[in-house]
């Protein structure tokens, strides 16, 4: 078995095949002084119940992630099915992604976008380089559920609604 070589995996094929698995969409927010910061991820996940830990995987090329990392805190905003426009806004290179958006403050003052299905406020436990991304682990400090509508899901290269919950 040690003489076997793994085949080279074509990046497009890898993306197409892994795109068969639907992922939820979330916006990671933070605040640095008076500046609101945010980026979209399709990689938010629960890691541990005891202690309560969550994680996500920002790309190494992200210009927003270093700003969030510097704050040592973040808030996960789990997007609802009708928030595709918000997702696209936070995936863009717009200078002020919060312009015209309604949001409230989490217990420690991080942005919670209006209409999200859930929010999870965290302290950054660690960030580890993994391939072309970072694995960010957050220790959960506060959380809440929204209105319970269907989630926004990314599947096979597009956004979808999974139906009423």
Coordinates of C-alpha atoms in Angstrom, one line a residue:
X1 CA 0.0 0.0 0.0
X2 CA 2.8 2.5 0.7
X3 CA 3.7 2.4 -3.1
X4 CA 0.3 3.7 -4.1
X5 CA 0.1 7.3 -5.2
X6 CA -3.0 9.4 -4.9
X7 CA -4.4 10.8 -8.2
X8 CA -4.1 14.6 -8.7
X9 CA -7.4 16.1 -8.0
X10 CA -8.6 18.7 -10.5
X11 CA -9.8 21.8 -8.5
X12 CA -12.9 22.3 -10.7
X13 CA -13.9 18.7 -10.2
X14 CA -13.3 18.9 -6.5
X15 CA -15.5 22.0 -6.3
X16 CA -18.2 20.5 -8.4
X17 CA -18.3 17.2 -6.4
X18 CA -18.2 19.0 -3.0
X19 CA -20.9 21.4 -4.2
X20 CA -23.3 18.4 -4.1
X21 CA -23.4 18.8 -0.4
X22 CA -25.6 21.8 0.6
X23 CA -24.2 24.3 3.1
X24 CA -25.8 26.9 5.2
X25 CA -24.8 30.5 4.7
X26 CA -23.8 32.9 7.4
X27 CA -22.3 36.4 7.8
X28 CA -19.5 36.8 10.3
X29 CA -19.6 40.3 11.9
X30 CA -17.4 42.2 14.2
X31 CA -16.8 45.8 15.3
X32 CA -13.5 47.7 15.4
X33 CA -14.0 51.0 17.1
X34 CA -16.9 52.6 15.1
X35 CA -16.3 50.4 12.0
X36 CA -18.7 47.4 11.4
X37 CA -16.9 44.5 9.6
X38 CA -18.5 41.5 7.9
X39 CA -17.8 38.6 5.6
X40 CA -19.9 35.7 4.3
X41 CA -19.1 32.0 4.9
X42 CA -20.6 28.7 3.8
X43 CA -18.5 26.8 6.4
X44 CA -20.1 27.7 9.8
X45 CA -20.4 24.6 12.0
X46 CA -20.9 23.4 15.6
X47 CA -17.7 21.9 17.0
X48 CA -18.5 21.1 20.7
X49 CA -21.3 21.1 23.2
X50 CA -19.1 21.0 26.3
X51 CA -17.5 23.6 26.1
X52 CA -19.7 25.3 23.5
X53 CA -17.5 25.9 20.5
X54 CA -18.3 26.8 16.9
X55 CA -16.1 27.3 13.8
X56 CA -15.8 28.6 10.3
X57 CA -13.2 28.7 7.6
X58 CA -12.3 32.1 6.1
X59 CA -10.0 32.1 3.0
X60 CA -6.4 33.2 3.5
X61 CA -6.9 35.8 0.7
X62 CA -9.7 37.5 2.6
X63 CA -9.0 41.1 3.4
X64 CA -11.8 41.2 6.0
X65 CA -10.7 38.2 8.1
X66 CA -7.6 39.9 9.5
X67 CA -9.8 42.9 10.6
X68 CA -12.1 40.5 12.4
X69 CA -9.2 38.5 13.9
X70 CA -7.7 41.7 15.4
X71 CA -11.0 42.3 17.4
X72 CA -10.7 38.9 19.0
X73 CA -14.5 38.5 18.8
X74 CA -17.1 37.7 16.2
X75 CA -20.9 37.2 15.8
X76 CA -22.2 34.5 13.4
X77 CA -25.5 35.6 11.6
X78 CA -27.2 32.6 10.2
X79 CA -29.0 33.8 7.1
X80 CA -32.7 33.2 6.3
X81 CA -33.9 32.1 2.8
X82 CA -34.9 35.6 1.9
X83 CA -31.5 37.1 2.6
X84 CA -29.7 36.3 -0.7
X85 CA -29.1 40.0 -1.3
X86 CA -27.4 40.4 2.1
X87 CA -25.3 37.3 1.3
X88 CA -24.1 38.8 -2.0
X89 CA -23.4 42.2 -0.4
X90 CA -21.1 40.6 2.2
X91 CA -19.4 38.5 -0.4
X92 CA -18.6 41.7 -2.4
X93 CA -15.7 44.1 -2.1
X94 CA -18.0 47.0 -1.2
X95 CA -16.4 49.5 1.1
X96 CA -19.4 49.8 3.5
X97 CA -21.3 46.5 3.5
X98 CA -23.6 47.8 6.3
X99 CA -24.8 50.9 4.4
X100 CA -28.6 51.0 4.7
X101 CA -28.9 47.7 6.6
X102 CA -30.8 47.3 9.8
X103 CA -29.0 45.6 12.6
X104 CA -29.1 45.4 16.4
X105 CA -26.2 44.9 18.9
X106 CA -25.3 41.6 20.5
X107 CA -24.7 41.7 24.3
X108 CA -21.1 42.8 23.8
X109 CA -22.0 45.2 20.9
X110 CA -21.4 43.2 17.7
X111 CA -23.8 43.6 14.8
X112 CA -26.7 41.2 14.5
X113 CA -28.4 41.6 11.1
X114 CA -32.1 42.1 11.1
X115 CA -34.1 39.0 10.0
X116 CA -31.4 36.3 10.6
X117 CA -32.5 32.8 11.7
X118 CA -30.0 32.8 14.5
X119 CA -26.9 34.6 15.9
X120 CA -24.0 33.3 17.9
X121 CA -21.6 35.7 19.7
X122 CA -18.1 34.3 20.3
X123 CA -14.6 35.0 21.5
X124 CA -11.9 33.7 19.2
X125 CA -10.4 30.6 20.8
X126 CA -7.9 30.0 18.1
X127 CA -7.2 30.3 14.3
X128 CA -5.2 27.7 12.6
X129 CA -3.9 27.7 9.0
X130 CA -5.3 24.8 7.0
X131 CA -4.6 24.6 3.3
X132 CA -5.8 27.8 1.6
X133 CA -8.1 28.7 4.6
X134 CA -8.0 29.2 8.4
X135 CA -9.9 27.2 10.8
X136 CA -11.4 29.7 13.3
X137 CA -12.7 28.3 16.6
X138 CA -15.0 30.4 18.7
X139 CA -16.0 30.0 22.3
X140 CA -19.7 30.8 22.5
X141 CA -20.5 33.7 24.8
X142 CA -24.1 34.4 23.9
X143 CA -26.6 33.2 21.3
X144 CA -30.2 33.5 20.2
X145 CA -32.7 32.2 17.6
X146 CA -34.6 34.4 15.2
X147 CA -37.9 34.0 13.6
X148 CA -37.5 30.3 12.5
X149 CA -37.9 30.8 8.8
X150 CA -36.2 28.5 6.2
X151 CA -32.4 28.9 6.0
X152 CA -30.5 30.2 3.0
X153 CA -28.6 27.2 1.5
X154 CA -25.8 27.1 -1.1
X155 CA -25.9 24.0 -3.3
X156 CA -24.4 23.2 -6.7
X157 CA -23.2 26.8 -7.3
X158 CA -26.4 28.6 -6.4
X159 CA -28.6 29.8 -3.5
X160 CA -31.7 27.9 -2.5
X161 CA -34.5 27.9 0.0
X162 CA -35.1 24.5 1.7
X163 CA -38.8 25.2 2.4
X164 CA -40.6 26.2 5.6
X165 CA -39.3 24.8 8.9

